[in-house]
């Protein structure tokens, strides 16, 4: 019995990708489909890194295909290719980084830096090349969270270019690498904006799929300048369920909307507290706030994280949760959020109009 290509495609369409929000055929992820006698070869290429779910997708698709009449064996392989998503305005994409993701919050104290570090580490664990820029000039903390000692300095090339510091598989750059912990940065807004642009453009980022920028808290002059001058492909808003934090998070979303930077989603930190003694769950800072603002602005709630002493302690010790507890439930949440962010960028890239193909022929 011969195997029909249409039947195989229909079987593949039975799998709905939770991150692309559509089947793989519609998403254009089928790179090869070959049928020879009873053997089917299927090659899938995702637009987001998926090391953790690759094997499961392969097994699921193989099972669907092998259930078809006439199929003896299905050879399914899943890979990914990361493309550059469009940036705002007339800015050009930056050399060395395909996608720049700004992680922001309207106010401080909501766990933005911790989220940035763990999201970046989760993206790297899923198979991407990832960098992180600590843009909080006044209170840089990324170096400490990555376990880099005070006094760590980047190598300098050609007297003006920095080599990023390697930590836990990430390429990192921060003002903390240029000053000591005891040196306050007493600069006005324009000086800070200039320093950040220098850190970004004068760092020799090496072939990054994603560069996360840990933005300073707030929505003032510095944030607007960065949003207008840095080619950002998307942003992530971090908040807590507390009403005050939600008000400022809305301001952050409005700011990115005004400068035409897509908000890829909202992360709700400290969503609940689980008692370590009895397991009782309490919503200390309110409930459902992240969902409400995500719904209000038509963006995704990427995930909700508990108020956890483990997350705080591991960050302070320089071994963030994704590194120190790679199989924990919290790490799974970070990895899920990372894939959601990457898939949103892949969808944005697919939406941009393609250049027309012009061909010439002799009449």
Short mmCIF file of N, CA and C in Angstrom, two decimals, residues 144-303:
data_model
loop_
_atom_site.label_atom_id
_atom_site.label_comp_id
_atom_site.label_asym_id
_atom_site.label_seq_id
_atom_site.Cartn_x
_atom_site.Cartn_y
_atom_site.Cartn_z
N UNK A 144 27.20 39.90 39.98
CA UNK A 144 27.09 39.15 41.23
C UNK A 144 26.20 37.92 41.03
N UNK A 145 25.09 38.09 40.31
CA UNK A 145 24.17 36.97 40.10
C UNK A 145 24.79 35.86 39.27
N UNK A 146 25.74 36.23 38.41
CA UNK A 146 26.43 35.23 37.59
C UNK A 146 27.67 34.67 38.27
N UNK A 147 27.90 35.07 39.52
CA UNK A 147 29.03 34.53 40.28
C UNK A 147 30.37 35.11 39.90
N UNK A 148 30.38 36.31 39.30
CA UNK A 148 31.64 36.95 38.90
C UNK A 148 32.13 37.85 40.04
N UNK A 149 33.35 37.66 40.50
CA UNK A 149 33.84 38.42 41.65
C UNK A 149 34.05 39.89 41.32
N UNK A 150 33.97 40.73 42.35
CA UNK A 150 34.27 42.15 42.18
C UNK A 150 35.70 42.28 41.67
N UNK A 151 35.90 43.13 40.71
CA UNK A 151 37.23 43.29 40.12
C UNK A 151 37.38 42.57 38.78
N UNK A 152 36.34 41.80 38.38
CA UNK A 152 36.37 41.16 37.07
C UNK A 152 36.41 42.24 35.99
N UNK A 153 37.35 42.11 35.06
CA UNK A 153 37.51 43.10 34.01
C UNK A 153 37.51 42.43 32.65
N UNK A 154 36.86 43.07 31.64
CA UNK A 154 36.88 42.48 30.30
C UNK A 154 38.20 42.76 29.59
N UNK A 155 38.59 41.87 28.70
CA UNK A 155 39.74 42.14 27.84
C UNK A 155 39.37 43.23 26.84
N UNK A 156 40.39 44.02 26.47
CA UNK A 156 40.16 45.13 25.53
C UNK A 156 40.89 44.84 24.23
N UNK A 157 40.21 45.03 23.12
CA UNK A 157 40.79 44.85 21.80
C UNK A 157 40.79 46.18 21.05
N UNK A 158 41.88 46.45 20.35
CA UNK A 158 42.01 47.67 19.53
C UNK A 158 41.76 48.93 20.35
N UNK A 159 42.06 48.86 21.64
CA UNK A 159 42.02 49.98 22.58
C UNK A 159 40.62 50.53 22.86
N UNK A 160 39.59 49.95 22.27
CA UNK A 160 38.26 50.50 22.52
C UNK A 160 37.14 49.46 22.53
N UNK A 161 37.44 48.21 22.18
CA UNK A 161 36.41 47.18 22.11
C UNK A 161 36.57 46.19 23.25
N UNK A 162 35.47 45.84 23.90
CA UNK A 162 35.49 44.91 25.03
C UNK A 162 35.12 43.50 24.57
N UNK A 163 35.77 42.52 25.14
CA UNK A 163 35.34 41.14 24.97
C UNK A 163 34.39 40.81 26.12
N UNK A 164 33.19 40.32 25.85
CA UNK A 164 32.26 40.00 26.94
C UNK A 164 32.83 38.93 27.87
N UNK A 165 32.42 38.99 29.12
CA UNK A 165 32.84 38.01 30.11
C UNK A 165 31.96 36.75 29.97
N UNK A 166 32.57 35.59 30.01
CA UNK A 166 31.82 34.33 29.92
C UNK A 166 31.44 33.87 31.33
N UNK A 167 30.18 33.52 31.52
CA UNK A 167 29.71 33.03 32.82
C UNK A 167 28.50 32.12 32.61
N UNK A 168 28.59 30.88 33.10
CA UNK A 168 27.50 29.91 32.99
C UNK A 168 27.01 29.76 31.54
N UNK A 169 27.93 29.89 30.57
CA UNK A 169 27.56 29.74 29.17
C UNK A 169 27.00 30.99 28.53
N UNK A 170 26.93 32.10 29.27
CA UNK A 170 26.43 33.37 28.74
C UNK A 170 27.59 34.31 28.44
N UNK A 171 27.40 35.20 27.46
CA UNK A 171 28.30 36.32 27.25
C UNK A 171 27.71 37.51 28.00
N UNK A 172 28.49 38.13 28.88
CA UNK A 172 27.94 39.17 29.74
C UNK A 172 28.80 40.43 29.70
N UNK A 173 28.11 41.58 29.82
CA UNK A 173 28.79 42.87 29.94
C UNK A 173 27.99 43.73 30.90
N UNK A 174 28.73 44.48 31.74
CA UNK A 174 28.08 45.29 32.76
C UNK A 174 29.00 46.43 33.16
N UNK A 175 28.41 47.55 33.58
CA UNK A 175 29.22 48.64 34.14
C UNK A 175 29.97 48.16 35.38
N UNK A 176 29.45 47.13 36.04
CA UNK A 176 30.13 46.58 37.22
C UNK A 176 31.51 46.04 36.87
N UNK A 177 31.75 45.70 35.61
CA UNK A 177 33.06 45.19 35.20
C UNK A 177 34.06 46.32 34.98
N UNK A 178 33.57 47.57 35.02
CA UNK A 178 34.44 48.72 34.76
C UNK A 178 34.66 49.58 36.00
N UNK A 179 33.85 49.36 37.06
CA UNK A 179 34.03 50.08 38.33
C UNK A 179 34.02 49.05 39.45
N UNK A 180 34.31 49.46 40.66
CA UNK A 180 34.25 48.54 41.80
C UNK A 180 32.90 48.66 42.49
N UNK A 181 32.60 47.70 43.36
CA UNK A 181 31.33 47.71 44.08
C UNK A 181 31.17 48.95 44.94
N UNK A 182 32.28 49.53 45.38
CA UNK A 182 32.21 50.68 46.28
C UNK A 182 32.25 52.01 45.54
N UNK A 183 32.26 51.97 44.21
CA UNK A 183 32.32 53.20 43.42
C UNK A 183 30.94 53.59 42.94
N UNK A 184 30.35 54.66 43.50
CA UNK A 184 29.03 55.08 43.02
C UNK A 184 29.13 55.75 41.65
N UNK A 185 28.15 55.51 40.81
CA UNK A 185 28.10 56.17 39.51
C UNK A 185 27.19 57.38 39.65
N UNK A 186 27.79 58.57 39.68
CA UNK A 186 27.03 59.81 39.88
C UNK A 186 26.99 60.54 38.55
N UNK A 187 26.07 60.15 37.70
CA UNK A 187 25.95 60.72 36.35
C UNK A 187 24.52 61.18 36.12
N UNK A 188 24.40 62.16 35.23
CA UNK A 188 23.08 62.58 34.78
C UNK A 188 22.61 61.66 33.64
N UNK A 189 21.31 61.77 33.32
CA UNK A 189 20.70 60.90 32.34
C UNK A 189 21.44 60.78 31.02
N UNK A 190 21.82 61.90 30.35
CA UNK A 190 22.49 61.80 29.06
C UNK A 190 23.82 61.03 29.13
N UNK A 191 24.54 61.18 30.24
CA UNK A 191 25.81 60.45 30.40
C UNK A 191 25.55 58.95 30.53
N UNK A 192 24.50 58.60 31.26
CA UNK A 192 24.16 57.20 31.44
C UNK A 192 23.75 56.58 30.11
N UNK A 193 22.91 57.31 29.34
CA UNK A 193 22.48 56.81 28.03
C UNK A 193 23.66 56.58 27.11
N UNK A 194 24.60 57.53 27.13
CA UNK A 194 25.79 57.40 26.29
C UNK A 194 26.64 56.20 26.70
N UNK A 195 26.77 56.01 28.03
CA UNK A 195 27.58 54.88 28.52
C UNK A 195 26.95 53.55 28.12
N UNK A 196 25.63 53.47 28.19
CA UNK A 196 24.95 52.23 27.84
C UNK A 196 25.11 51.91 26.36
N UNK A 197 24.99 52.94 25.53
CA UNK A 197 25.17 52.71 24.10
C UNK A 197 26.59 52.26 23.79
N UNK A 198 27.55 52.81 24.52
CA UNK A 198 28.94 52.38 24.33
C UNK A 198 29.13 50.92 24.76
N UNK A 199 28.57 50.58 25.92
CA UNK A 199 28.67 49.19 26.39
C UNK A 199 28.08 48.22 25.37
N UNK A 200 26.97 48.63 24.79
CA UNK A 200 26.28 47.76 23.83
C UNK A 200 27.05 47.63 22.53
N UNK A 201 27.45 48.77 21.96
CA UNK A 201 28.04 48.76 20.62
C UNK A 201 29.53 48.51 20.61
N UNK A 202 30.20 48.72 21.74
CA UNK A 202 31.65 48.51 21.77
C UNK A 202 32.03 47.19 22.42
N UNK A 203 31.04 46.32 22.61
CA UNK A 203 31.31 44.96 23.08
C UNK A 203 31.28 44.03 21.88
N UNK A 204 32.28 43.17 21.78
CA UNK A 204 32.37 42.24 20.65
C UNK A 204 31.51 41.00 20.92
N UNK A 205 30.21 41.19 20.84
CA UNK A 205 29.29 40.07 21.01
C UNK A 205 29.54 39.06 19.91
N UNK A 206 29.61 37.79 20.27
CA UNK A 206 29.95 36.76 19.28
C UNK A 206 28.74 35.94 18.89
N UNK A 207 28.18 36.23 17.72
CA UNK A 207 27.18 35.37 17.09
C UNK A 207 26.05 34.98 18.04
N UNK A 208 25.41 36.00 18.64
CA UNK A 208 24.32 35.74 19.59
C UNK A 208 22.99 35.56 18.87
N UNK A 209 22.22 34.58 19.31
CA UNK A 209 20.83 34.47 18.85
C UNK A 209 19.97 35.49 19.60
N UNK A 210 20.26 35.66 20.90
CA UNK A 210 19.47 36.57 21.73
C UNK A 210 20.41 37.32 22.67
N UNK A 211 20.19 38.63 22.77
CA UNK A 211 20.87 39.45 23.76
C UNK A 211 19.81 40.07 24.67
N UNK A 212 19.85 39.68 25.94
CA UNK A 212 18.91 40.24 26.92
C UNK A 212 19.52 41.50 27.53
N UNK A 213 18.73 42.56 27.59
CA UNK A 213 19.16 43.79 28.26
C UNK A 213 18.36 43.95 29.54
N UNK A 214 19.06 43.94 30.67
CA UNK A 214 18.42 44.19 31.96
C UNK A 214 18.30 45.70 32.12
N UNK A 215 17.11 46.22 31.84
CA UNK A 215 16.89 47.67 31.84
C UNK A 215 16.82 48.24 33.26
N UNK A 216 17.18 49.52 33.43
CA UNK A 216 16.96 50.15 34.73
C UNK A 216 15.46 50.23 35.01
N UNK A 217 15.05 50.27 36.28
CA UNK A 217 13.62 50.40 36.56
C UNK A 217 13.13 51.79 36.17
N UNK A 218 11.84 51.87 35.86
CA UNK A 218 11.26 53.17 35.53
C UNK A 218 10.96 53.32 34.05
N UNK A 219 10.41 54.49 33.72
CA UNK A 219 10.03 54.78 32.32
C UNK A 219 10.43 56.21 31.97
N UNK A 220 11.60 56.62 32.42
CA UNK A 220 12.03 57.99 32.22
C UNK A 220 12.87 58.21 30.97
N UNK A 221 13.68 59.27 31.07
CA UNK A 221 14.52 59.71 29.95
C UNK A 221 15.44 58.60 29.44
N UNK A 222 16.08 57.90 30.36
CA UNK A 222 17.06 56.89 29.98
C UNK A 222 16.38 55.77 29.19
N UNK A 223 15.25 55.31 29.68
CA UNK A 223 14.55 54.22 29.02
C UNK A 223 14.08 54.62 27.62
N UNK A 224 13.56 55.86 27.51
CA UNK A 224 13.08 56.31 26.20
C UNK A 224 14.23 56.46 25.21
N UNK A 225 15.35 56.99 25.70
CA UNK A 225 16.52 57.15 24.81
C UNK A 225 16.99 55.80 24.31
N UNK A 226 17.08 54.83 25.21
CA UNK A 226 17.50 53.49 24.81
C UNK A 226 16.52 52.88 23.80
N UNK A 227 15.23 53.05 24.09
CA UNK A 227 14.21 52.48 23.22
C UNK A 227 14.24 53.10 21.83
N UNK A 228 14.70 54.32 21.73
CA UNK A 228 14.72 55.01 20.44
C UNK A 228 16.03 54.79 19.68
N UNK A 229 17.10 54.42 20.38
CA UNK A 229 18.41 54.35 19.72
C UNK A 229 18.99 52.94 19.64
N UNK A 230 18.44 52.01 20.41
CA UNK A 230 18.94 50.63 20.39
C UNK A 230 17.97 49.77 19.57
N UNK A 231 18.47 48.99 18.60
CA UNK A 231 17.57 48.18 17.77
C UNK A 231 17.02 46.97 18.54
N UNK A 232 15.87 47.18 19.17
CA UNK A 232 15.28 46.16 20.04
C UNK A 232 14.21 45.39 19.26
N UNK A 233 14.25 44.08 19.34
CA UNK A 233 13.26 43.26 18.64
C UNK A 233 12.03 42.95 19.49
N UNK A 234 12.15 43.09 20.80
CA UNK A 234 11.00 42.82 21.65
C UNK A 234 11.31 43.13 23.09
N UNK A 235 10.27 43.19 23.92
CA UNK A 235 10.45 43.52 25.33
C UNK A 235 9.63 42.57 26.19
N UNK A 236 10.08 42.44 27.43
CA UNK A 236 9.37 41.64 28.44
C UNK A 236 9.16 42.53 29.65
N UNK A 237 7.95 42.55 30.17
CA UNK A 237 7.61 43.36 31.34
C UNK A 237 7.53 42.46 32.57
N UNK A 238 8.23 42.85 33.63
CA UNK A 238 8.22 42.09 34.88
C UNK A 238 7.44 42.89 35.93
N UNK A 239 6.54 42.23 36.63
CA UNK A 239 5.75 42.89 37.65
C UNK A 239 5.47 41.92 38.79
N UNK A 240 4.89 42.43 39.85
CA UNK A 240 4.30 41.58 40.89
C UNK A 240 2.79 41.83 40.86
N UNK A 241 2.00 41.02 41.56
CA UNK A 241 0.54 41.23 41.53
C UNK A 241 0.08 42.47 42.29
N UNK A 242 0.98 43.11 43.01
CA UNK A 242 0.64 44.27 43.84
C UNK A 242 0.14 45.42 42.96
N UNK A 243 -0.87 46.13 43.42
CA UNK A 243 -1.48 47.19 42.62
C UNK A 243 -0.48 48.27 42.21
N UNK A 244 0.40 48.66 43.12
CA UNK A 244 1.39 49.70 42.79
C UNK A 244 2.33 49.24 41.68
N UNK A 245 2.74 47.99 41.74
CA UNK A 245 3.63 47.46 40.70
C UNK A 245 2.90 47.37 39.37
N UNK A 246 1.62 47.01 39.42
CA UNK A 246 0.83 46.88 38.18
C UNK A 246 0.65 48.22 37.49
N UNK A 247 0.45 49.27 38.28
CA UNK A 247 0.30 50.61 37.70
C UNK A 247 1.56 50.98 36.92
N UNK A 248 2.73 50.71 37.53
CA UNK A 248 4.00 51.05 36.86
C UNK A 248 4.28 50.12 35.69
N UNK A 249 3.86 48.86 35.81
CA UNK A 249 4.04 47.93 34.69
C UNK A 249 3.25 48.39 33.47
N UNK A 250 2.04 48.92 33.69
CA UNK A 250 1.24 49.45 32.59
C UNK A 250 1.98 50.60 31.90
N UNK A 251 2.65 51.44 32.69
CA UNK A 251 3.41 52.55 32.10
C UNK A 251 4.53 52.01 31.22
N UNK A 252 5.15 50.92 31.66
CA UNK A 252 6.21 50.31 30.87
C UNK A 252 5.69 49.79 29.54
N UNK A 253 4.52 49.15 29.56
CA UNK A 253 3.93 48.64 28.32
C UNK A 253 3.59 49.81 27.40
N UNK A 254 3.02 50.86 27.96
CA UNK A 254 2.67 52.04 27.16
C UNK A 254 3.91 52.65 26.52
N UNK A 255 5.02 52.70 27.28
CA UNK A 255 6.26 53.27 26.74
C UNK A 255 6.73 52.48 25.52
N UNK A 256 6.75 51.15 25.62
CA UNK A 256 7.21 50.34 24.49
C UNK A 256 6.24 50.45 23.31
N UNK A 257 4.96 50.56 23.59
CA UNK A 257 4.00 50.73 22.50
C UNK A 257 4.25 52.03 21.74
N UNK A 258 4.59 53.09 22.48
CA UNK A 258 4.82 54.39 21.84
C UNK A 258 6.04 54.39 20.93
N UNK A 259 7.04 53.58 21.23
CA UNK A 259 8.25 53.56 20.41
C UNK A 259 8.26 52.33 19.48
N UNK A 260 7.09 51.70 19.33
CA UNK A 260 6.91 50.59 18.36
C UNK A 260 7.82 49.39 18.63
N UNK A 261 8.02 49.10 19.91
CA UNK A 261 8.73 47.87 20.29
C UNK A 261 7.69 46.89 20.83
N UNK A 262 7.53 45.73 20.18
CA UNK A 262 6.49 44.80 20.64
C UNK A 262 6.75 44.27 22.04
N UNK A 263 5.71 44.23 22.85
CA UNK A 263 5.80 43.60 24.17
C UNK A 263 5.49 42.12 23.98
N UNK A 264 6.47 41.28 24.24
CA UNK A 264 6.33 39.85 23.99
C UNK A 264 5.53 39.15 25.09
N UNK A 265 5.44 39.80 26.23
CA UNK A 265 4.66 39.21 27.31
C UNK A 265 5.00 39.79 28.66
N UNK A 266 4.25 39.33 29.66
CA UNK A 266 4.38 39.80 31.04
C UNK A 266 4.80 38.63 31.92
N UNK A 267 5.76 38.89 32.81
CA UNK A 267 6.16 37.90 33.82
C UNK A 267 5.66 38.39 35.17
N UNK A 268 4.92 37.53 35.87
CA UNK A 268 4.42 37.89 37.20
C UNK A 268 5.29 37.21 38.26
N UNK A 269 6.07 38.01 38.95
CA UNK A 269 6.91 37.51 40.04
C UNK A 269 6.15 37.56 41.36
N UNK A 270 6.58 36.71 42.31
CA UNK A 270 6.00 36.72 43.65
C UNK A 270 4.48 36.53 43.58
N UNK A 271 4.04 35.69 42.64
CA UNK A 271 2.60 35.50 42.43
C UNK A 271 1.94 34.84 43.63
N UNK A 272 2.68 33.97 44.30
CA UNK A 272 2.14 33.30 45.48
C UNK A 272 3.29 32.86 46.37
N UNK A 273 2.98 32.56 47.62
CA UNK A 273 3.98 32.03 48.55
C UNK A 273 3.52 30.66 49.02
N UNK A 274 4.40 29.68 48.89
CA UNK A 274 4.10 28.32 49.34
C UNK A 274 4.88 28.06 50.63
N UNK A 275 4.18 27.81 51.70
CA UNK A 275 4.84 27.59 53.00
C UNK A 275 5.72 26.34 52.92
N UNK A 276 6.98 26.49 53.33
CA UNK A 276 7.92 25.37 53.28
C UNK A 276 7.62 24.32 54.33
N UNK A 277 6.82 24.68 55.34
CA UNK A 277 6.51 23.74 56.41
C UNK A 277 5.26 22.91 56.11
N UNK A 278 4.19 23.59 55.66
CA UNK A 278 2.91 22.88 55.50
C UNK A 278 2.41 22.83 54.06
N UNK A 279 3.04 23.61 53.16
CA UNK A 279 2.62 23.61 51.77
C UNK A 279 1.44 24.51 51.47
N UNK A 280 0.96 25.27 52.47
CA UNK A 280 -0.16 26.18 52.26
C UNK A 280 0.24 27.31 51.31
N UNK A 281 -0.63 27.64 50.38
CA UNK A 281 -0.35 28.68 49.39
C UNK A 281 -1.12 29.95 49.73
N UNK A 282 -0.40 31.08 49.74
CA UNK A 282 -1.03 32.38 49.98
C UNK A 282 -0.60 33.36 48.90
N UNK A 283 -1.54 34.22 48.47
CA UNK A 283 -1.24 35.28 47.51
C UNK A 283 -0.97 36.56 48.31
N UNK A 284 0.27 36.74 48.72
CA UNK A 284 0.61 37.82 49.64
C UNK A 284 0.44 39.20 49.01
N UNK A 285 0.67 39.30 47.70
CA UNK A 285 0.65 40.62 47.05
C UNK A 285 -0.55 40.78 46.12
N UNK A 286 -1.58 39.99 46.31
CA UNK A 286 -2.74 40.05 45.42
C UNK A 286 -2.72 38.87 44.47
N UNK A 287 -3.77 38.74 43.69
CA UNK A 287 -3.91 37.57 42.83
C UNK A 287 -4.39 37.97 41.44
N UNK A 288 -3.74 37.41 40.41
CA UNK A 288 -4.21 37.58 39.04
C UNK A 288 -3.88 38.90 38.39
N UNK A 289 -3.01 39.70 39.01
CA UNK A 289 -2.69 41.01 38.45
C UNK A 289 -1.99 40.93 37.10
N UNK A 290 -1.05 39.99 36.98
CA UNK A 290 -0.34 39.82 35.72
C UNK A 290 -1.27 39.44 34.59
N UNK A 291 -2.22 38.56 34.88
CA UNK A 291 -3.22 38.15 33.88
C UNK A 291 -4.07 39.33 33.44
N UNK A 292 -4.44 40.17 34.39
CA UNK A 292 -5.32 41.31 34.07
C UNK A 292 -4.64 42.29 33.12
N UNK A 293 -3.39 42.65 33.40
CA UNK A 293 -2.75 43.63 32.51
C UNK A 293 -2.36 42.99 31.18
N UNK A 294 -2.05 41.70 31.20
CA UNK A 294 -1.77 41.01 29.93
C UNK A 294 -3.02 41.03 29.05
N UNK A 295 -4.17 40.74 29.65
CA UNK A 295 -5.43 40.76 28.90
C UNK A 295 -5.77 42.18 28.44
N UNK A 296 -5.53 43.15 29.31
CA UNK A 296 -5.86 44.54 28.98
C UNK A 296 -5.10 45.03 27.75
N UNK A 297 -3.83 44.63 27.64
CA UNK A 297 -3.00 45.12 26.53
C UNK A 297 -2.85 44.10 25.40
N UNK A 298 -3.53 42.97 25.50
CA UNK A 298 -3.50 41.99 24.42
C UNK A 298 -2.17 41.30 24.25
N UNK A 299 -1.47 41.05 25.35
CA UNK A 299 -0.19 40.34 25.29
C UNK A 299 -0.29 39.07 26.14
N UNK A 300 0.72 38.24 26.03
CA UNK A 300 0.71 36.96 26.76
C UNK A 300 1.19 37.13 28.19
N UNK A 301 0.61 36.37 29.11
CA UNK A 301 1.22 36.18 30.42
C UNK A 301 2.21 35.04 30.24
N UNK A 302 3.49 35.36 30.24
CA UNK A 302 4.52 34.35 29.95
C UNK A 302 4.60 33.31 31.05
N UNK A 303 4.36 33.73 32.29
CA UNK A 303 4.44 32.80 33.39
C UNK A 303 4.32 33.51 34.72
#
